[in-house]
XYZ file of C-alpha atoms in Angstrom:
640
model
C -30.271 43.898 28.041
C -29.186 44.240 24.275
C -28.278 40.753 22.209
C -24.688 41.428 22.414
C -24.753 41.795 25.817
C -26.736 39.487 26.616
C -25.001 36.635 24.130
C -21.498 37.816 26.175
C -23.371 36.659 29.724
C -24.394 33.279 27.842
C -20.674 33.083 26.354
C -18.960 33.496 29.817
C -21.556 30.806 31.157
C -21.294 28.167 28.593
C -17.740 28.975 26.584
C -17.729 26.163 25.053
C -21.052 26.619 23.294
C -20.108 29.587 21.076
C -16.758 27.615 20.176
C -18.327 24.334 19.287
C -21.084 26.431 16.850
C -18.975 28.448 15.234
C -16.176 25.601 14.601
C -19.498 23.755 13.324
C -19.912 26.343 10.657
C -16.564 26.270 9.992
C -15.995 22.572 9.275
C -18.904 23.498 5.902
C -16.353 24.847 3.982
C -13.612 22.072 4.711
C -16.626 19.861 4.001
C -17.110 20.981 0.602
C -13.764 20.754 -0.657
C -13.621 17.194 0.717
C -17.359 16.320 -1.364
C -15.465 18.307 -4.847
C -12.711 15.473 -4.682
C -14.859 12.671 -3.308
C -17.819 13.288 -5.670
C -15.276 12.448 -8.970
C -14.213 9.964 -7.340
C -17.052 8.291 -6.333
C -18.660 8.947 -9.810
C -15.354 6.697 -11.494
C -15.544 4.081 -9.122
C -19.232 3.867 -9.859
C -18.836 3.165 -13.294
C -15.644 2.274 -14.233
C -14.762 0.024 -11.003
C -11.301 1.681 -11.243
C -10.273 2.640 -7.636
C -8.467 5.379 -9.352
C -5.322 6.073 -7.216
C -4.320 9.151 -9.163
C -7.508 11.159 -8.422
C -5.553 12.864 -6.448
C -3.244 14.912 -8.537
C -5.445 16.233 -10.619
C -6.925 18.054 -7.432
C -3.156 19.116 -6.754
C -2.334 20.000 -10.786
C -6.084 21.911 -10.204
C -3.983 24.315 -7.678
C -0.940 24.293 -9.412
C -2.552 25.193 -12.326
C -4.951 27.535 -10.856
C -1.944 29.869 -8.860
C -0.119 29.887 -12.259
C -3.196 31.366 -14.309
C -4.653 33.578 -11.862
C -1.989 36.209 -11.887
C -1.939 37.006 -15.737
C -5.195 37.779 -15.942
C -6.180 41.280 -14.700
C -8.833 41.948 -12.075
C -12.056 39.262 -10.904
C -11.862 37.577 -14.008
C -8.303 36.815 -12.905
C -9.475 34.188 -10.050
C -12.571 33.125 -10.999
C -11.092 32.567 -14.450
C -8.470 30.931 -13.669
C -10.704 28.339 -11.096
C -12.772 27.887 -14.109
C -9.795 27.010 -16.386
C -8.400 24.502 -14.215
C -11.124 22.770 -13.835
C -11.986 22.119 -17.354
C -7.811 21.546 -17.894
C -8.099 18.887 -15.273
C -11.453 17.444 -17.086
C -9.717 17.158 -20.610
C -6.446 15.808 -19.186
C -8.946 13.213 -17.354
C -10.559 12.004 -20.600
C -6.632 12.120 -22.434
C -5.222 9.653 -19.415
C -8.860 7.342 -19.745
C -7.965 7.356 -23.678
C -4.509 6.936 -23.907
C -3.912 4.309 -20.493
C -7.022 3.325 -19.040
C -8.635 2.225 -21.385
C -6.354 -0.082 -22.456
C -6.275 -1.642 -19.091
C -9.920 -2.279 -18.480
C -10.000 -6.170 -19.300
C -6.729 -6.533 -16.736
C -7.268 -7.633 -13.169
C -8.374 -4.725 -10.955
C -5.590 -5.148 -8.636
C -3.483 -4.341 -11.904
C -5.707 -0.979 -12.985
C -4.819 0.387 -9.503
C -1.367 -0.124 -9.561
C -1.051 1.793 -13.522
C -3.086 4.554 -11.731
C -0.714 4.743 -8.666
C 1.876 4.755 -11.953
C -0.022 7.745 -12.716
C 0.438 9.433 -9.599
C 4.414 8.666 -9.835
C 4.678 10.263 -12.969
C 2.175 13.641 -13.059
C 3.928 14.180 -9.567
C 6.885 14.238 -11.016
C 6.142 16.302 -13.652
C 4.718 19.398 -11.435
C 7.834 19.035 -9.818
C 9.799 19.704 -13.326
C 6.579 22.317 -14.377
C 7.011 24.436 -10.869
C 9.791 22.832 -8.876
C 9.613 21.629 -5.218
C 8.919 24.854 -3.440
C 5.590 25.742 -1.904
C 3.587 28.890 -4.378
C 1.247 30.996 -2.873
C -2.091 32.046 -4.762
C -3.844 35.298 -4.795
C -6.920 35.737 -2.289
C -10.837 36.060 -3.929
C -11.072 39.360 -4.823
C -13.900 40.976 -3.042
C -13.694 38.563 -0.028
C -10.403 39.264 1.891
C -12.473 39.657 4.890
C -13.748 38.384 7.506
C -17.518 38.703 9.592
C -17.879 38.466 13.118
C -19.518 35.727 14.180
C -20.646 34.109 17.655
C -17.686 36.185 18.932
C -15.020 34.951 16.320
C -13.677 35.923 12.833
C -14.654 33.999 10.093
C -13.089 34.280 6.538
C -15.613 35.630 4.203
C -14.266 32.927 1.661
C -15.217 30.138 3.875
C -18.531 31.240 3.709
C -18.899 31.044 -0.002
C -16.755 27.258 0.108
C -19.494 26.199 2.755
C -22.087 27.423 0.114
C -20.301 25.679 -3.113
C -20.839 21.966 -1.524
C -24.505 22.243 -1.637
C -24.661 23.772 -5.045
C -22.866 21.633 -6.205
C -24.727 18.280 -5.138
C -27.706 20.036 -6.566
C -26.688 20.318 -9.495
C -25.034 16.953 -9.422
C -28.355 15.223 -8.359
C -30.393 17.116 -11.324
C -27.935 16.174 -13.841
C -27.987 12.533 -12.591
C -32.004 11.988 -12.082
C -33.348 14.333 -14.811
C -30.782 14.088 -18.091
C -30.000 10.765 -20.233
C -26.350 11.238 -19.044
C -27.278 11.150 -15.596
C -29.499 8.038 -15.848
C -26.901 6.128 -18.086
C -24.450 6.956 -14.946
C -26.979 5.698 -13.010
C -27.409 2.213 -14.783
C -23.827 1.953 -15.276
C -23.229 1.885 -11.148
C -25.782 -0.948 -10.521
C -24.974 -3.018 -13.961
C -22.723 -1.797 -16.233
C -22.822 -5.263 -17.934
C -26.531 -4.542 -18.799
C -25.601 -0.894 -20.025
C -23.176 -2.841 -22.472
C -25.175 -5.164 -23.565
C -28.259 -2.316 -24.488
C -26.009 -1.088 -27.409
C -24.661 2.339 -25.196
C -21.387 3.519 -26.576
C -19.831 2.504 -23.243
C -16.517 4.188 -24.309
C -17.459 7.385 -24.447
C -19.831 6.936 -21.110
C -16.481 6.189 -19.443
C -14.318 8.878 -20.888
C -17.052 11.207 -20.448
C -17.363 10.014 -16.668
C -13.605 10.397 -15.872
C -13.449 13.958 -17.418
C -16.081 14.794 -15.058
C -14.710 12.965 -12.460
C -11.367 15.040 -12.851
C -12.754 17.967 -13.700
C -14.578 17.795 -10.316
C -11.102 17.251 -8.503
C -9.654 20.280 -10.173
C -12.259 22.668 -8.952
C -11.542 21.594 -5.745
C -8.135 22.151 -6.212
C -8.438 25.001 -7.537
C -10.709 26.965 -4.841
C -8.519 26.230 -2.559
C -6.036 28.815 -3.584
C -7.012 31.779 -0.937
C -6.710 28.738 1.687
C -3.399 26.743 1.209
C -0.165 26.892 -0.777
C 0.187 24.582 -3.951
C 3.098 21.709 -2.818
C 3.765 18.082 -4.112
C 2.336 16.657 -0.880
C -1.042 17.022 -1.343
C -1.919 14.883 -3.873
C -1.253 11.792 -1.601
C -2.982 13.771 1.250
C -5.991 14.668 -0.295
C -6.312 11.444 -1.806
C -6.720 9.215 1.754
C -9.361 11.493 3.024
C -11.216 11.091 -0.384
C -11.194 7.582 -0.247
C -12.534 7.620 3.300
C -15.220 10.379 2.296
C -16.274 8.379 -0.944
C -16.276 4.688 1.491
C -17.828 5.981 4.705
C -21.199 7.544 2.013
C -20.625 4.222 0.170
C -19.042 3.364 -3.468
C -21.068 4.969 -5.596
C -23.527 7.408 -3.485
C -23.154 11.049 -4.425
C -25.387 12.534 -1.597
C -23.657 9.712 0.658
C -19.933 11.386 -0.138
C -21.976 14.362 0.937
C -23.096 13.482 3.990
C -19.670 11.613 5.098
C -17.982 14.664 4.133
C -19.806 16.432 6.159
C -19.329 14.027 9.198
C -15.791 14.240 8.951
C -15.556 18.153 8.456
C -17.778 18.413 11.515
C -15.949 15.547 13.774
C -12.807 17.319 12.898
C -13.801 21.081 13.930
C -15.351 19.302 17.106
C -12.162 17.669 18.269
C -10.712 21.293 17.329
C -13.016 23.274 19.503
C -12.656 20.349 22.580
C -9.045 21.230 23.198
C -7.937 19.589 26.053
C -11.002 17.319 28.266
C -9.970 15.886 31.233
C -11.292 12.385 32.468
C -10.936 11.164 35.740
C -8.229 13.455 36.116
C -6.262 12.718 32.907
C -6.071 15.560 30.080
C -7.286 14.299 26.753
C -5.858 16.825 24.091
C -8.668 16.276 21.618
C -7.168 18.284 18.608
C -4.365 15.546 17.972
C -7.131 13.160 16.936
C -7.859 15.720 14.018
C -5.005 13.305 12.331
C -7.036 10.222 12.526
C -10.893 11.446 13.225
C -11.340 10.786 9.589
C -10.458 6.926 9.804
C -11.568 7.132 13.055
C -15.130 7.428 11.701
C -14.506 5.212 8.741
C -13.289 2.230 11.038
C -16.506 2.525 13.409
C -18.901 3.202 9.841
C -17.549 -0.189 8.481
C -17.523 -2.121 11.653
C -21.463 -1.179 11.755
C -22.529 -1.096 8.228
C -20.134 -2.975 6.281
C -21.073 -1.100 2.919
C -21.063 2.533 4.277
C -23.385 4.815 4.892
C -25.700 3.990 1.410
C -23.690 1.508 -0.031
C -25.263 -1.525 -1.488
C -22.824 -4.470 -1.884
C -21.141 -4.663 -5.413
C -20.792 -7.610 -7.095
C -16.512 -8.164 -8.263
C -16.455 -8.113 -12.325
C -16.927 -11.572 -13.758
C -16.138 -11.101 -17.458
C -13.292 -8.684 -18.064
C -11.063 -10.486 -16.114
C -8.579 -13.171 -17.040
C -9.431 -16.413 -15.202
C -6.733 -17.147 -12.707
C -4.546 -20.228 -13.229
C -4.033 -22.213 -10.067
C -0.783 -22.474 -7.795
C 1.910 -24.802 -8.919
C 4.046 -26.145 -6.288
C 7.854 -25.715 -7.006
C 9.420 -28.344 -10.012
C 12.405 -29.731 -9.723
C 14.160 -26.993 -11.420
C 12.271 -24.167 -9.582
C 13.394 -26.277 -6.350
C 17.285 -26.634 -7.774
C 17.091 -22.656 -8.766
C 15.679 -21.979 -5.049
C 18.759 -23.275 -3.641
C 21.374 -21.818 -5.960
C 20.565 -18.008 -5.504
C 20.350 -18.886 -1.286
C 23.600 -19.922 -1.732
C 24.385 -16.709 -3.858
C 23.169 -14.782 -1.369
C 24.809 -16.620 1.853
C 28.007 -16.249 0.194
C 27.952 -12.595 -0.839
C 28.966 -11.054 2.829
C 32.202 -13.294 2.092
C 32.729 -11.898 -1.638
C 33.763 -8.021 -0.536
C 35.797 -6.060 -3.446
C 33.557 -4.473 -5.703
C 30.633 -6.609 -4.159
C 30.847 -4.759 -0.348
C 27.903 -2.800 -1.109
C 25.565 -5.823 -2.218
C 25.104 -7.233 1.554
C 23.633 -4.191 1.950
C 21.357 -4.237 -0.368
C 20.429 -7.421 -0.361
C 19.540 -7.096 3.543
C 17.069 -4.503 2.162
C 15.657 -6.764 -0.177
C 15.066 -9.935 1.749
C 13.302 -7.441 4.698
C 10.677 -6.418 1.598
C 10.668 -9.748 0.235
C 9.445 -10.889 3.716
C 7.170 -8.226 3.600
C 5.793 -8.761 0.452
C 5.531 -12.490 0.507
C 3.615 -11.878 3.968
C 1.288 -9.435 2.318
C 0.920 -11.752 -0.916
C -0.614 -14.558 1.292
C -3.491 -12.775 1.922
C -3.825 -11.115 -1.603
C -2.821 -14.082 -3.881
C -4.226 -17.293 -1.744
C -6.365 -15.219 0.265
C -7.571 -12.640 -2.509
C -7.800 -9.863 0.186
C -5.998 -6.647 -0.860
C -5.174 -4.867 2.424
C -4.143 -1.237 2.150
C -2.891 -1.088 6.051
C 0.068 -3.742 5.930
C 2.023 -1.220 7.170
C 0.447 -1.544 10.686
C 1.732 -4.852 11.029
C 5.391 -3.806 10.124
C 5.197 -1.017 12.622
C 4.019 -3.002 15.349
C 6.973 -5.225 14.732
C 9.098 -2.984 14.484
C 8.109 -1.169 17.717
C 7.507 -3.715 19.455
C 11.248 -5.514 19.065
C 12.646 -2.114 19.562
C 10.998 -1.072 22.844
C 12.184 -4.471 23.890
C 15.517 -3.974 23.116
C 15.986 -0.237 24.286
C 13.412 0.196 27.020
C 13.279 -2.942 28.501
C 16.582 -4.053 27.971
C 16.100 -7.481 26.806
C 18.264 -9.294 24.493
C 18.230 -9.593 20.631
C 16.185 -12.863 20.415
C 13.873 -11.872 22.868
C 13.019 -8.462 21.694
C 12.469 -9.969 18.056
C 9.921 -12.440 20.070
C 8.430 -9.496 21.405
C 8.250 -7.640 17.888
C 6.352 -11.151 16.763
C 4.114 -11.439 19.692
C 3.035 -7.611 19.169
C 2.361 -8.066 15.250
C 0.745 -11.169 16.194
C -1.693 -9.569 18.816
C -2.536 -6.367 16.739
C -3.505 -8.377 13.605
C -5.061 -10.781 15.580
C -7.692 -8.373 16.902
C -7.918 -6.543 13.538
C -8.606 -9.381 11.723
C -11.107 -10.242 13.823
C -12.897 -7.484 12.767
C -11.733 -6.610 8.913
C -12.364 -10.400 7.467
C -16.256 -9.659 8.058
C -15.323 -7.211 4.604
C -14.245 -7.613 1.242
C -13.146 -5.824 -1.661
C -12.441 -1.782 -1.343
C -14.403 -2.139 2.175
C -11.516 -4.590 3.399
C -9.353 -2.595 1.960
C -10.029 1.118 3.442
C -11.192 -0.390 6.878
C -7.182 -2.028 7.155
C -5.510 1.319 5.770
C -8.107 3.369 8.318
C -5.963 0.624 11.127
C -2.762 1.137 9.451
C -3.375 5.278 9.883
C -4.276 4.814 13.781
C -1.401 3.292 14.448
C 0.692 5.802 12.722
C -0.986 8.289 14.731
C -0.641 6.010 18.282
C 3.017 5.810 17.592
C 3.294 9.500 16.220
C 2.246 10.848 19.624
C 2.708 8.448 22.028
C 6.246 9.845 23.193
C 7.056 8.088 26.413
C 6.490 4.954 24.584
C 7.627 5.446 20.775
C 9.405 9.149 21.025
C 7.145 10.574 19.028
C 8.343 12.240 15.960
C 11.581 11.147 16.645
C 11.321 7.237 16.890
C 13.574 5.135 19.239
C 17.278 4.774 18.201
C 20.114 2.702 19.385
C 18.376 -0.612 18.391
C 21.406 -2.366 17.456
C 21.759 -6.180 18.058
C 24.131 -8.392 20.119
C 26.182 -10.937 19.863
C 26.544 -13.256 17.411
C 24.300 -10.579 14.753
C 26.163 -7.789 16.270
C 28.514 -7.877 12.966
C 27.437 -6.743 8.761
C 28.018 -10.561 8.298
C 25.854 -12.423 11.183
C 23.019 -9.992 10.472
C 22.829 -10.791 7.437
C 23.476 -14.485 7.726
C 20.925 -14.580 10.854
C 18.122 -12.157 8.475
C 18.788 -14.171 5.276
C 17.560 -17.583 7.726
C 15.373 -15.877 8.697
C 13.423 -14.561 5.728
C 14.016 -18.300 3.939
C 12.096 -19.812 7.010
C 8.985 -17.170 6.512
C 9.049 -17.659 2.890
C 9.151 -21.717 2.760
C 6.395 -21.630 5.504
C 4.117 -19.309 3.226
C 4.405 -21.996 0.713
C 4.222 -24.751 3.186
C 0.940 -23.491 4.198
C -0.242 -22.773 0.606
C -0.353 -26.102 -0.556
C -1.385 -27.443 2.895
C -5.436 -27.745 3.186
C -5.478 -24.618 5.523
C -3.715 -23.071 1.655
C -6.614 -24.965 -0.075
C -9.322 -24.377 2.506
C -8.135 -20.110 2.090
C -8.209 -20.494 -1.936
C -11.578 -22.019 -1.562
C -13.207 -18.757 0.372
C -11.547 -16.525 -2.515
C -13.038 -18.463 -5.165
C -16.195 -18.746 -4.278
C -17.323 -17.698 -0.142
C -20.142 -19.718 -0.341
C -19.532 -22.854 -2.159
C -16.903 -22.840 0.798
C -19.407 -22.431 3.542
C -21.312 -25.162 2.133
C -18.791 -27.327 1.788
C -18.265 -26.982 6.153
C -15.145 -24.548 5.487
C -15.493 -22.051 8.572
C -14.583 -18.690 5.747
C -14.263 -16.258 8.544
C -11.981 -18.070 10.615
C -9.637 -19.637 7.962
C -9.497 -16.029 7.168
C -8.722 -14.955 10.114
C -5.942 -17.253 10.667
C -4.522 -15.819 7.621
C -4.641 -12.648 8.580
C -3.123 -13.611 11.898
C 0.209 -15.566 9.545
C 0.200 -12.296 7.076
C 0.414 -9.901 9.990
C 3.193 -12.220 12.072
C 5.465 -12.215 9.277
C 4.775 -8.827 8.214
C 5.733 -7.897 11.985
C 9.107 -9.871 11.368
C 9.946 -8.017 8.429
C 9.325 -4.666 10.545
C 11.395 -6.423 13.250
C 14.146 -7.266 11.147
C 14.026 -3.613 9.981
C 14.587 -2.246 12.927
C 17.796 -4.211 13.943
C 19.247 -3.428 10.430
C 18.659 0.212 10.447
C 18.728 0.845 14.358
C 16.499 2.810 14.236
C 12.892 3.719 14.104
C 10.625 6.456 13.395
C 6.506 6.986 12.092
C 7.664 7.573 7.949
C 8.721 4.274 8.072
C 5.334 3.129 8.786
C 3.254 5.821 7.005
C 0.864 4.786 3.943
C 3.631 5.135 1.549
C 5.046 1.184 3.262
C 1.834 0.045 2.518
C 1.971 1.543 -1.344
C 5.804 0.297 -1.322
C 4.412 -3.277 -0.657
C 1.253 -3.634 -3.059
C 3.643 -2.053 -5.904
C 5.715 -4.735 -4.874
C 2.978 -8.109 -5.007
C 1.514 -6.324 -7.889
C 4.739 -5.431 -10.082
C 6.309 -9.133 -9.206
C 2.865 -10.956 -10.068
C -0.243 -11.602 -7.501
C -0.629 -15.192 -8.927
C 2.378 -16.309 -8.356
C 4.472 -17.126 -5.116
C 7.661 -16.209 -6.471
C 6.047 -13.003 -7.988
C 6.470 -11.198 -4.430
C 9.857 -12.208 -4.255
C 10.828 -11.093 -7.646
C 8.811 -7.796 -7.098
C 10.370 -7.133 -3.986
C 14.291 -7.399 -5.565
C 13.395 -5.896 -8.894
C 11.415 -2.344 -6.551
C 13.845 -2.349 -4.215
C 16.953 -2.460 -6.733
C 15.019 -0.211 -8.661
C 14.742 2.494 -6.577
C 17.942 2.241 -4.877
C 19.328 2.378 -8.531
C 17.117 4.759 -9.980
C 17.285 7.428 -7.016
C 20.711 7.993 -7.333
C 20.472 8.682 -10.975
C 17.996 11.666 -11.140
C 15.253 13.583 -9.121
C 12.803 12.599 -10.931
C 12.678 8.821 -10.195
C 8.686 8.494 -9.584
C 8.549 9.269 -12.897
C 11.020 6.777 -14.115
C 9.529 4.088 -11.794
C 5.843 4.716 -13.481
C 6.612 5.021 -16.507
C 8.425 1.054 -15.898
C 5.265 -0.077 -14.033
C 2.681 1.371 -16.768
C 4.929 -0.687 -19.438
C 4.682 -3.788 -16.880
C 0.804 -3.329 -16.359
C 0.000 -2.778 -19.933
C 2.331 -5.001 -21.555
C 2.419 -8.352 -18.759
C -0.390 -7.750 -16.701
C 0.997 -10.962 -14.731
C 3.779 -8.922 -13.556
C 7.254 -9.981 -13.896
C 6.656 -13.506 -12.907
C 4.259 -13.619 -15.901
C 6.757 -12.230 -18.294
C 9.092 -14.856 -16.809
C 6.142 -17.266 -17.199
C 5.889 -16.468 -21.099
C 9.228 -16.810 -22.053
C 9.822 -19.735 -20.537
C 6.815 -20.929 -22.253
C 7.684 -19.096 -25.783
C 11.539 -20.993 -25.203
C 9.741 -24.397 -24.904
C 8.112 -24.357 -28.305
């Protein structure tokens, strides 16, 4: 019996077989585009300890700029030029942004450094849209490998072949240049102490602008070699960007071979799911290729539940001497307390103003629903200095939760928001339990890899949720039925949230959760119980964070997953971060000033991101203490 033959008996045996190897060899090539992105981004993070959220448009300006070049050049040298010339583009507009922003940011808080590089994002977004404009372009295929070979039955794209190739090269090279050449070991030194590297005389300037060209230059090849494989579009920056960040923390911070190898896990648990289809289980079908949308923080959730640093990860110490030393919480003074009441009066009485007012109830519903959202979110960032990435989660589940309550169970208004509340309350509660064991980035990406789940629960779930269409019809009853008792019955509500975040600031469970920040193990040895006082904050951040979504979905009446994508979670760490993380009124203020903002600024131009960056770089660079430290300042420079 010949091999083909014979491998067509084995194929109608075992079907799956064939399809599981050949989706294996597949996921190599989606597996080296993901270690191109990661890799930069690992190597910045290394040494720069900038979690650099705009690594991902220079892998989309990589494409862009790649389709653009690739036609006016005749022939090969067409492609492979143009791959080439966005990569180095993307390296020397790397080392222009670490010149001309970054590095005037590095002694500001790191919370600060990634908001000016989300800023980043905004703007160079922005401007592809003005460069190419919002439709999708196409790029020419490789020349000389338009084809396909026939493998294990299948046809696979000769192209994919040479991107399943490219990832290995690629770490070779980067793992020669890093162990054999000074560069390489200065890299090196910089990752475990960059203090030391500093203090040994090393132009630690150009070691950083050098590192974020490469680190750029690395996402624009990426980019770039993709053109053959998927149009060039503004939504990729963002898209590419999450699965980077779950490469670069499943390998751990820092590991080059580790991005590898998690890339490679992903790729692989990915095609698998693909080549699965549909399982069945005790009788019920498990369609296998819808958890392609989460299998990457699928993997990342488990990888940080079991090795809290990733993959090779080694724990990194937080910088002690670039940043400012953080002034403690002030309770309210009298005047604070006397300008507290006037604007709630302001705002109880607008609903009543109407004229040329009638649209501010509106707005202002909007606002108090973020500033309940942010202030729920700044409790565990300020007091609790844990940045999560996944607050989102907690406003879905909220949101959901009333809403189901209201439309598929029929309850009433009060009830369902309980419900919202007690849903919130239970997801965060067993989430917490689990990301408070973390810190830093790790706490971080393991609450945004939660926040993505339960996009992807509600996104699919349809007899539940509806699916892509949410649940509508969520309007209230009686007495909030009306513009003016929602707004009355929201604004109690979001003054009752707010005074208890500051009740329980300045109450020792406040003290007790400032203590852990400070210092985890001066706490411990003082009897605090750091897990658990962390916990319970998690549990009061998520409850409120649920009422927020809960409000939300009374005011809008309706629901769908974009409300609770990643971008709510962005929306509401601009938010802490623009109004000021060390101060309790800085969520507030951030929360009116981004949501007037961007209902102001929307309806003005297109290009808004922009607009909005461009505000938030002048914020970061100029207060780094947000708008409640520019308040802050002038109050002080009027006192003198």
């Amino acid at each position: 019996m010949s091999f083909e033959a014979s491998f067509q008996a084995f194929s109608a045996e075992w079907p799956l077989v064939p399809a599981l190897a050949f989706q294996a060899i597949n996921g190599l090539a989606s597996a080296s585009t993901l270690f191109l992105v990661a890799a930069g981004l690992s190597i910045i993070f290394g040494v720069t300890r900038i979690v650099n959220m705009a690594h991902g448009s220079f892998y989309m300006l990589g494409l862009y700029v790649a389709v653009t070049l690739a036609p006016m050049m005749p022939g090969p040298l067409g492609f492979w030029g143009a791959v080439l010339a966005a990569a180095l583009a993307m390296g020397a507009l790397g080392a222009l942004v670490e010149l001309t922003v970054l590095r005037r940011i590095y002694r500001a808080p790191e919370l600060y450094q990634l908001l000016a590089t989300f800023a980043l994002l905004l703007i160079i977004n922005d401007a592809a849209l003005w460069l190419w404009g919002p439709e999708d372009i196409l790029g020419p295929r490789a020349p000389g490998l338009t084809g396909a070979v026939d493998l294990l039955g299948r046809r696979l794209p000769q192209y994919d072949i040479l991107l399943a190739l490219i990832g290995p090269i690629v770490l070779t090279v980067l793992h020669t240049a890093l162990t054999r050449t000074r560069f390489g070991h200065l890299i090196r030194a910089a990752t475990q102490d960059r203090e030391m590297v500093a203090a040994l005389g090393i132009n630690e300037a150009l070691l950083f602008t050098a590192v974020f060209a490469l680190g750029a230059g690395l996402a624009g090849l990426g980019g770039a070699l993709q053109m053959p494989r998927e149009p060039a579009n503004l939504l990729i920056d963002l898209t590419v960007l999450g699965d980077a960040f779950v490469v670069v923390v499943v390998g751990g911070m820092g590991s080059i071979r580790g991005a590898y190898l998690a890339a490679l896990l992903v790729a692989q648990i990915k095609a698998l799911c693909t080549a699965l289809g549909i399982v069945e289980v005790a009788g019920f079908g498990f369609n296998m290729s819808k958890l392609t949308l989460v299998a990457e923080f699928l993997v990342m959730a488990v990888v940080l539940i079991l090795r809290p640093h990733g993959l090779f990860g080694v724990f990194i110490p937080p910088s002690t001497s670039r940043a400012h030393i953080e002034p403690p919480l002030r309770p309210l003074s009298g005047g604070g307390r006397f300008t507290f009441i006037i604007i709630g009066l302001g705002l109880a009485a607008l609903p009543f103003l109407g004229g040329a007012l009638a649209y501010a109830p509106v707005l202002a519903l909007d606002v108090m629903i973020a500033a309940l959202f942010a202030a729920s979110l700044h409790f565990l960032m300020g007091p609790g200095g844990l940045a999560s990435f996944g607050h989102a989660a907690s406003f879905g589940l909220g949101a959901y939760g009333a809403a189901f309550a209201a439309t598929a169970l029929g309850l009433d208004t009060p009830t369902s928001f309980a419900v919202g509340l007690a849903v919130a309350a239970l997801g965060a509660a067993l989430v917490g339990g689990l990301a408070v064991r973390l810190e830093g980035v790790y706490f971080a990406m393991l609450t945004l890899a939660v926040a993505q789940i339960v996009w992807s629960v509600v996104y699919q779930w349809e007899d539940v949720t509806g699916g892509s269409n949410g649940l509508f019809g969520i309007w209230p009853q009686a007495p909030f039925d009306t513009r003016t008792g929602l707004y009355l019955a929201a604004l109690t509500l979001v003054t009752s949230g707010v005074m208890l975040l500051r009740i329980l600031a300045f109450s020792p469970f406040g003290y007790a959760l400032r203590a852990a920040r400070d210092s985890a193990r001066r706490a411990e040895a003082s009897g605090i119980f750091v897990q658990r006082v962390r916990w319970l904050a998690f549990i009061v951040a998520g409850t409120l964070g649920g009422a927020a979504g809960a409000l939300f979905a009374f005011a809008k009446g309706s629901i769908s997953p974009e409300t609770i994508a990643v971008s709510r979670s962005i929306d509401g760490l601009v938010m802490v971060l623009l109004g000021g993380v060390q101060s309790l009124a800085g969520p507030l203020l951030g929360a009116a000033g981004f949501t007037v903002l961007q209902d102001t600024v929307m309806r003005e131009t297109e290009y808004w991101r922009a607009l909005m960056g461009v505000l938030i770089l002048v914020i970061v660079v100029a207060v780094p203490g947000g708008i409640a430290g520019a308040v802050a300042l002038l109050r002080r420079g009027g006192g003198r």
